[in-house]
Short mmCIF file of C-alpha atoms in Angstrom, two decimals:
data_model
loop_
_atom_site.label_atom_id
_atom_site.label_comp_id
_atom_site.label_asym_id
_atom_site.label_seq_id
_atom_site.Cartn_x
_atom_site.Cartn_y
_atom_site.Cartn_z
CA MET A 22 -104.31 37.03 -72.06
CA ALA A 23 -100.86 34.39 -72.18
CA THR A 24 -99.13 34.20 -69.14
CA PRO A 25 -94.70 35.41 -69.79
CA THR A 26 -92.67 32.11 -70.12
CA THR A 27 -90.37 32.94 -67.64
CA THR A 28 -86.92 31.45 -69.21
CA TYR A 29 -83.79 29.86 -67.83
CA ARG A 30 -82.05 32.88 -66.78
CA ASP A 31 -85.03 34.17 -65.46
CA ARG A 32 -85.37 31.29 -63.14
CA LEU A 33 -80.82 31.65 -62.91
CA VAL A 34 -82.21 35.23 -61.25
CA CYS A 35 -85.21 34.61 -59.45
CA HIS A 36 -82.97 31.52 -57.17
CA LEU A 37 -79.88 34.41 -56.98
CA ALA A 38 -82.42 36.47 -54.89
CA GLU A 39 -83.58 34.08 -52.46
CA VAL A 40 -79.43 32.78 -52.36
CA ALA A 41 -78.90 36.25 -50.91
CA ASN A 42 -81.39 35.63 -48.78
CA TRP A 43 -80.74 32.88 -47.59
CA ILE A 44 -76.78 34.25 -46.66
CA LEU A 45 -78.79 37.70 -45.64
CA GLY A 46 -80.38 34.87 -43.03
CA ALA A 47 -77.94 33.40 -42.03
CA GLU A 48 -75.29 36.14 -41.17
CA HIS A 49 -77.28 36.85 -39.54
CA ASP A 50 -77.64 33.51 -36.83
CA VAL A 51 -73.89 33.56 -37.63
CA SER A 52 -73.60 36.60 -34.94
CA GLU A 53 -76.03 36.51 -33.26
CA PHE A 54 -74.52 33.43 -32.15
CA GLU A 55 -71.16 34.95 -31.47
CA ARG A 56 -73.39 37.28 -29.39
CA GLN A 57 -74.37 34.09 -27.27
CA LEU A 58 -71.42 32.65 -27.37
CA ALA A 59 -70.48 35.66 -25.41
CA GLU A 60 -72.75 35.73 -23.12
CA ALA A 61 -72.33 31.52 -22.23
CA ASP A 62 -68.71 32.03 -22.13
CA GLN A 63 -69.26 35.40 -19.06
CA HIS A 64 -72.64 32.62 -17.35
CA LEU A 65 -69.95 29.89 -17.21
CA SER A 66 -66.88 31.04 -15.87
CA ASN A 67 -70.55 32.38 -13.86
CA ALA A 68 -70.74 29.35 -12.82
CA THR A 69 -67.22 28.03 -12.68
CA ARG A 70 -66.72 30.47 -9.88
CA GLN A 71 -70.09 29.85 -8.58
CA CYS A 72 -69.22 26.48 -7.64
CA GLU A 73 -65.57 26.78 -6.74
CA ALA A 74 -67.32 28.60 -3.87
CA ALA A 75 -69.30 25.94 -2.74
CA ILE A 76 -67.37 22.98 -3.19
CA ALA A 77 -64.48 25.09 -0.34
CA SER A 78 -67.18 26.32 2.10
CA ALA A 79 -67.53 22.26 2.44
CA ARG A 80 -64.81 21.51 2.59
CA ALA A 81 -63.82 24.23 5.30
CA ILE A 82 -66.84 23.12 7.40
CA LEU A 83 -65.82 19.50 6.60
CA ASN A 84 -62.19 19.95 7.64
CA THR A 85 -60.20 20.07 11.53
CA GLY A 86 -58.13 22.74 9.90
CA PRO A 87 -57.14 25.98 10.58
CA ASP A 88 -59.22 26.39 8.48
CA SER A 89 -62.25 25.01 9.65
CA VAL A 90 -65.77 26.33 10.82
CA THR A 91 -66.72 25.35 14.27
CA PHE A 92 -70.04 24.45 15.87
CA ARG A 93 -71.93 24.47 18.48
CA SER A 94 -73.49 21.23 18.39
CA GLU A 95 -73.04 18.27 16.54
CA ILE A 96 -76.52 19.03 15.10
CA ASP A 97 -75.40 22.77 13.62
CA ARG A 98 -72.06 20.96 12.07
CA GLN A 99 -74.53 18.51 10.50
CA VAL A 100 -77.47 20.66 9.12
CA ALA A 101 -73.80 22.89 7.71
CA THR A 102 -73.21 19.66 6.01
CA CYS A 103 -75.81 19.01 4.24
CA GLU A 104 -76.49 23.15 3.44
CA ALA A 105 -73.42 22.76 1.55
CA ALA A 106 -73.70 18.99 -0.39
CA MET A 107 -76.11 20.27 -1.68
CA LEU A 108 -75.05 23.55 -2.41
CA VAL A 109 -72.03 21.47 -4.12
CA ARG A 110 -74.31 19.69 -5.99
CA ILE A 111 -76.32 22.62 -7.64
CA ASN A 112 -73.93 24.10 -8.67
CA ALA A 113 -72.27 21.35 -10.25
CA THR A 114 -75.66 20.36 -12.09
CA ASN A 115 -75.62 24.41 -13.19
CA LEU A 116 -72.45 23.89 -14.67
CA HIS A 117 -72.77 20.63 -15.77
CA ALA A 118 -75.90 22.57 -17.66
CA THR A 119 -73.35 25.79 -18.68
CA GLN A 120 -70.94 23.66 -20.34
CA GLN A 121 -74.09 21.32 -22.17
CA SER A 122 -75.18 25.05 -24.02
CA LEU A 123 -72.75 26.68 -24.43
CA ASP A 124 -71.32 23.11 -26.37
CA THR A 125 -74.78 23.69 -27.92
CA LEU A 126 -74.61 27.14 -29.09
CA LYS A 127 -70.70 26.06 -30.19
CA ALA A 128 -72.55 23.42 -32.53
CA LYS A 129 -75.62 25.10 -34.14
CA GLN A 130 -73.47 28.60 -34.81
CA ALA A 131 -70.83 26.23 -37.33
CA ASN A 132 -74.31 24.72 -38.59
CA ALA A 133 -75.24 28.86 -39.57
CA LYS A 134 -71.33 29.18 -40.73
CA THR A 135 -72.18 26.07 -42.89
CA THR A 136 -74.84 27.09 -43.34
CA LEU A 137 -73.52 30.50 -44.92
CA LEU A 138 -70.08 28.57 -47.23
CA GLN A 139 -72.92 26.58 -49.03
CA ALA A 140 -75.47 29.78 -49.82
CA GLN A 141 -72.91 31.57 -50.64
CA ALA A 142 -70.91 29.01 -53.44
CA LEU A 143 -74.68 28.38 -55.18
CA ARG A 144 -74.34 32.06 -55.28
CA GLN A 145 -71.44 31.39 -57.38
CA ARG A 146 -72.47 29.01 -58.71
CA LEU A 147 -75.35 30.33 -59.72
CA GLN A 148 -73.63 33.14 -61.35
CA LEU A 149 -71.75 31.58 -63.71
CA ALA A 150 -74.65 29.81 -64.93
CA VAL A 151 -76.02 33.55 -65.69
CA GLN A 152 -72.93 34.19 -66.88
CA ALA A 153 -72.93 30.95 -68.90
CA ASP A 154 -76.20 31.41 -69.93
CA GLU A 155 -75.02 35.01 -72.07
CA LEU A 156 -71.98 33.95 -73.34
CA PRO A 157 -74.07 32.91 -76.82
CA SER A 158 -75.25 36.41 -77.13
CA VAL A 159 -72.30 37.53 -76.23
CA THR A 160 -70.60 34.80 -79.50
CA ASP A 161 -72.61 36.05 -81.38
CA GLU A 162 -72.44 39.89 -80.96
CA LEU A 163 -69.38 39.00 -81.73
CA GLU A 164 -69.22 37.25 -85.08
CA ALA A 165 -72.10 39.99 -86.63
CA LEU A 166 -68.86 42.32 -85.46
CA LEU A 167 -66.70 40.61 -87.33
CA GLU A 168 -68.45 39.68 -89.91
CA ASP A 169 -69.09 43.66 -90.31
#
């Protein structure tokens, strides 16, 4: 039993199907990154607020003005200062990591959008190639009609 040979047109149609799947995947990636970016923006807002609160708390511990905190002993003040410093460092690190995650997501989303545009352009090129492949048969039909 001989296997049927694939024509140029058959290969183009097969590639069109592959590109259609590629486009669906890229569209899904773009929308998923949009969702993740919205979440990351919320995380960044929360991390920013926590960092600002830790800094405000540290200032209250370190200041001697009307908003300052009073302590019963020097040891209590030192412990509170140490805790405040740790909280500022922890929250600053968290803020930095959250910002980096957001930047990474933005880069991934941009990459997904570029992939989507490339896939759409490739689909158009393949569709044009299919149309160009049909052109000789259309020309033959037209010539046959003109002869009649």
